[in-house]
XYZ file of C-alpha atoms in Angstrom:
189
model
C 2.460 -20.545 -7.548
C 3.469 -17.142 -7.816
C 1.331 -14.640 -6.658
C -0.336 -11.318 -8.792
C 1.109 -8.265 -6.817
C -0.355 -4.438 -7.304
C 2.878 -2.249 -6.132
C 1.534 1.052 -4.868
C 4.090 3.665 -4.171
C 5.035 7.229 -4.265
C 6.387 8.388 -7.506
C 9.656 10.039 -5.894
C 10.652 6.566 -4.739
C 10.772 5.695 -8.442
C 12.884 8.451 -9.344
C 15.003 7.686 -6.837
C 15.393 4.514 -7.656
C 14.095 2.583 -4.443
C 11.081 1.499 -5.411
C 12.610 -0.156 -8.647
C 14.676 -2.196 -6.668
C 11.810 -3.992 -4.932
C 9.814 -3.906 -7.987
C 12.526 -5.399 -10.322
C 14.056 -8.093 -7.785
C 11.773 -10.824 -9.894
C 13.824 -10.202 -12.303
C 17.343 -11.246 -11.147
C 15.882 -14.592 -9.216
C 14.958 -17.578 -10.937
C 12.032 -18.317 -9.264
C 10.633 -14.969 -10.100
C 10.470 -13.429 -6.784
C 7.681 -15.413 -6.202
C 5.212 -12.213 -7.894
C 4.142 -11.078 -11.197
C 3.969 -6.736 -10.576
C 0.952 -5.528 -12.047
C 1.881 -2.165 -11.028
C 0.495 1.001 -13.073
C 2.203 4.435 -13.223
C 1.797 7.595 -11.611
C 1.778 9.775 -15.081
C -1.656 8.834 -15.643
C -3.053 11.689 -12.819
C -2.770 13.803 -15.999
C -5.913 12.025 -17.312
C -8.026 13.161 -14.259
C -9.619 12.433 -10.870
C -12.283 9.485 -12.450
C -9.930 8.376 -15.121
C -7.194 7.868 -12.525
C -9.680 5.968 -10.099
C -10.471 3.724 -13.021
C -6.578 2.604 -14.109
C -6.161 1.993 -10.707
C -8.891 -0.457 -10.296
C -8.168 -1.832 -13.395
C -4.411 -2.393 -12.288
C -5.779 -3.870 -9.189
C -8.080 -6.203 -11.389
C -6.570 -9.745 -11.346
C -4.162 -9.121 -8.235
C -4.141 -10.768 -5.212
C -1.825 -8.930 -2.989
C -1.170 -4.642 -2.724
C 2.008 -4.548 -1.615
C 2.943 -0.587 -0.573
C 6.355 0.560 -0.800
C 7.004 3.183 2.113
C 9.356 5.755 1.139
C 9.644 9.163 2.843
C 6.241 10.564 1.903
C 3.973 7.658 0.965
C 1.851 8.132 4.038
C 0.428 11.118 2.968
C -0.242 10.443 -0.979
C -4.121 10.703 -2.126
C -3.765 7.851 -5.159
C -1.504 5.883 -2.289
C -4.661 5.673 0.349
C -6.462 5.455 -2.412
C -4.887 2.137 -3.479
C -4.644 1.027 0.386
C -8.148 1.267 0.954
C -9.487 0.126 -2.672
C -7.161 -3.220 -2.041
C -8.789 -3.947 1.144
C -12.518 -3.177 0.042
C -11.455 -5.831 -2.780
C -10.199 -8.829 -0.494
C -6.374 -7.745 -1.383
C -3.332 -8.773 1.056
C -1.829 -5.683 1.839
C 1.599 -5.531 3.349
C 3.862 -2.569 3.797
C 7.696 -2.654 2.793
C 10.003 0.204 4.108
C 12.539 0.691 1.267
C 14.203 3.887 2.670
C 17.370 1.545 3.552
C 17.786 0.868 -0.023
C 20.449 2.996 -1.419
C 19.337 5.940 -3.738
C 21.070 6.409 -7.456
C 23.316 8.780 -5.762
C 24.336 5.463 -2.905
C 22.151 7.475 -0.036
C 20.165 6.070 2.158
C 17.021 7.981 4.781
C 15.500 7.399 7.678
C 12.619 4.946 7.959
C 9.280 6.898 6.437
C 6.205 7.000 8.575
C 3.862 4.031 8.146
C 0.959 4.860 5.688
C -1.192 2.463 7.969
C -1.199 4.180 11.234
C -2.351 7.332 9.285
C -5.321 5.283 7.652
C -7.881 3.386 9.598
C -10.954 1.562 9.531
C -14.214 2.619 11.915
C -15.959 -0.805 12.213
C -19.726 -0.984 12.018
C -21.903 -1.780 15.490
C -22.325 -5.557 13.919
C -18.138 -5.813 13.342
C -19.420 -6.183 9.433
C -18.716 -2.933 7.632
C -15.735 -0.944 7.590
C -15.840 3.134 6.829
C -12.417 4.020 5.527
C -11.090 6.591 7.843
C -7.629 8.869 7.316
C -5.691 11.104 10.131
C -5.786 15.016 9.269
C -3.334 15.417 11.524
C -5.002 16.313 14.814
C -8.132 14.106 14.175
C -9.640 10.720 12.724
C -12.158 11.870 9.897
C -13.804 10.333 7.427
C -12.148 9.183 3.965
C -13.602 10.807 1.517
C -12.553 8.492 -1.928
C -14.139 5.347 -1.058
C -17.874 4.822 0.980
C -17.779 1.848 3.649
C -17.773 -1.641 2.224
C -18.572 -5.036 3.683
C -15.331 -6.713 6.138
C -14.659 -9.636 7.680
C -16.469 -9.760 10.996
C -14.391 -8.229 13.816
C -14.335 -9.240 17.505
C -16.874 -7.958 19.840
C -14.222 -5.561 21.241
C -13.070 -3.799 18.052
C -16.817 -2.913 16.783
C -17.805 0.654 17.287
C -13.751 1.711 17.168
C -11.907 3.813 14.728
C -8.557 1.204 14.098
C -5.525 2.141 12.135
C -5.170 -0.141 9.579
C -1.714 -1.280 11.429
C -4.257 -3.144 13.652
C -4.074 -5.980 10.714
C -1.438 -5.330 7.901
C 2.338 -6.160 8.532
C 4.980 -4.232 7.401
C 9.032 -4.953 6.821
C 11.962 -3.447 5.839
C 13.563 -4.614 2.391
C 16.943 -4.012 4.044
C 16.269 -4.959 7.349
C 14.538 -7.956 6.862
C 15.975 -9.191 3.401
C 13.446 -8.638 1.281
C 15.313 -9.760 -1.862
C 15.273 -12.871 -0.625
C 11.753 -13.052 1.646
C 9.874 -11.121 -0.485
C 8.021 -13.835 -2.173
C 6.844 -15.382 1.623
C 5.611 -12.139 2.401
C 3.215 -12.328 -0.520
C 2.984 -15.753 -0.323
């Protein structure tokens, strides 16, 4: 059965096209991709800081998987983290997909983008129950200040009391790379 998938990315990857190639594949396969993209757009930040916070929710409402496609500067978008962390405090999947291989609308390609998850982490409760989002300023691990700690699932004796990147647990892959057109759907499977 196909799965629900929230598709959090940064609006430039749109623009240039990337990020419509992942989230349009569905489209061209008869199976569907294996997805449904309940994916909600970036122009609504014009409606505010709470109004924004509640689309996104709502766009994660019914979803199973977040999947987070990492252009250039997706690492270091607010309403990106924002969707990161709200997907795992809701019991989301979460996988990364690198889509600066994918040519652009002018047939250019980038380097690989930095990995939103090594620049977001968890710090995990005494107990290994809670999880306080975390995000790296760039010379330190501080707290993240959009979303309060929330309930996980219970970590090993030797991750409690640690500050983890969220790489610690979410894969990432590379659309080009690893032929995401066609292993998409197992990756949200």
């Amino acid at each position: 059965m196909a799965k629900r998938v929230f598709f959090s990315f940064h609006y430039q990857d749109v623009i240039d096209f990337r990020a419509n190639v992942v989230r349009n594949h569905n489209i061209t396969k008869d199976d569907n991709g294996g997805f449904f993209d309940a994916s909600i757009w970036e122009s609504a930040k014009k409606q505010g800081e709470i109004a924004l916070k509640r689309l996104i929710n709502g766009g994660l409402n019914n979803t199973s998987v977040t999947a987070v496609l990492i252009g250039s500067e997706t690492y270091s978008r607010r309403w990106v983290r924002y969707e990161i962390m709200k997907s795992i405090e809701r019991g989301n999947s979460v996988i990364g997909v690198h889509i600066n291989g994918i040519r652009d609308k002018s047939g250019q390609t980038k380097a690989q983008g930095p990995n939103p998850f090594d620049h977001l982490g968890l710090q995990i409760s005494a107990d290994g129950t809670v999880g306080t989002p975390t995000v790296w300023s760039g010379s330190q691990w501080v707290y993240y200040q959009d979303i309060e700690k929330f309930a996980i699932q219970q970590q090993p004796v030797d991750r409690r009391g640690k500050n983890l990147q969220l790489s610690t647990w979410l894969p990432t892959y590379d659309w080009i790379g690893n032929d995401g057109f066609n292993n998409f759907g197992n990756w949200v499977g």
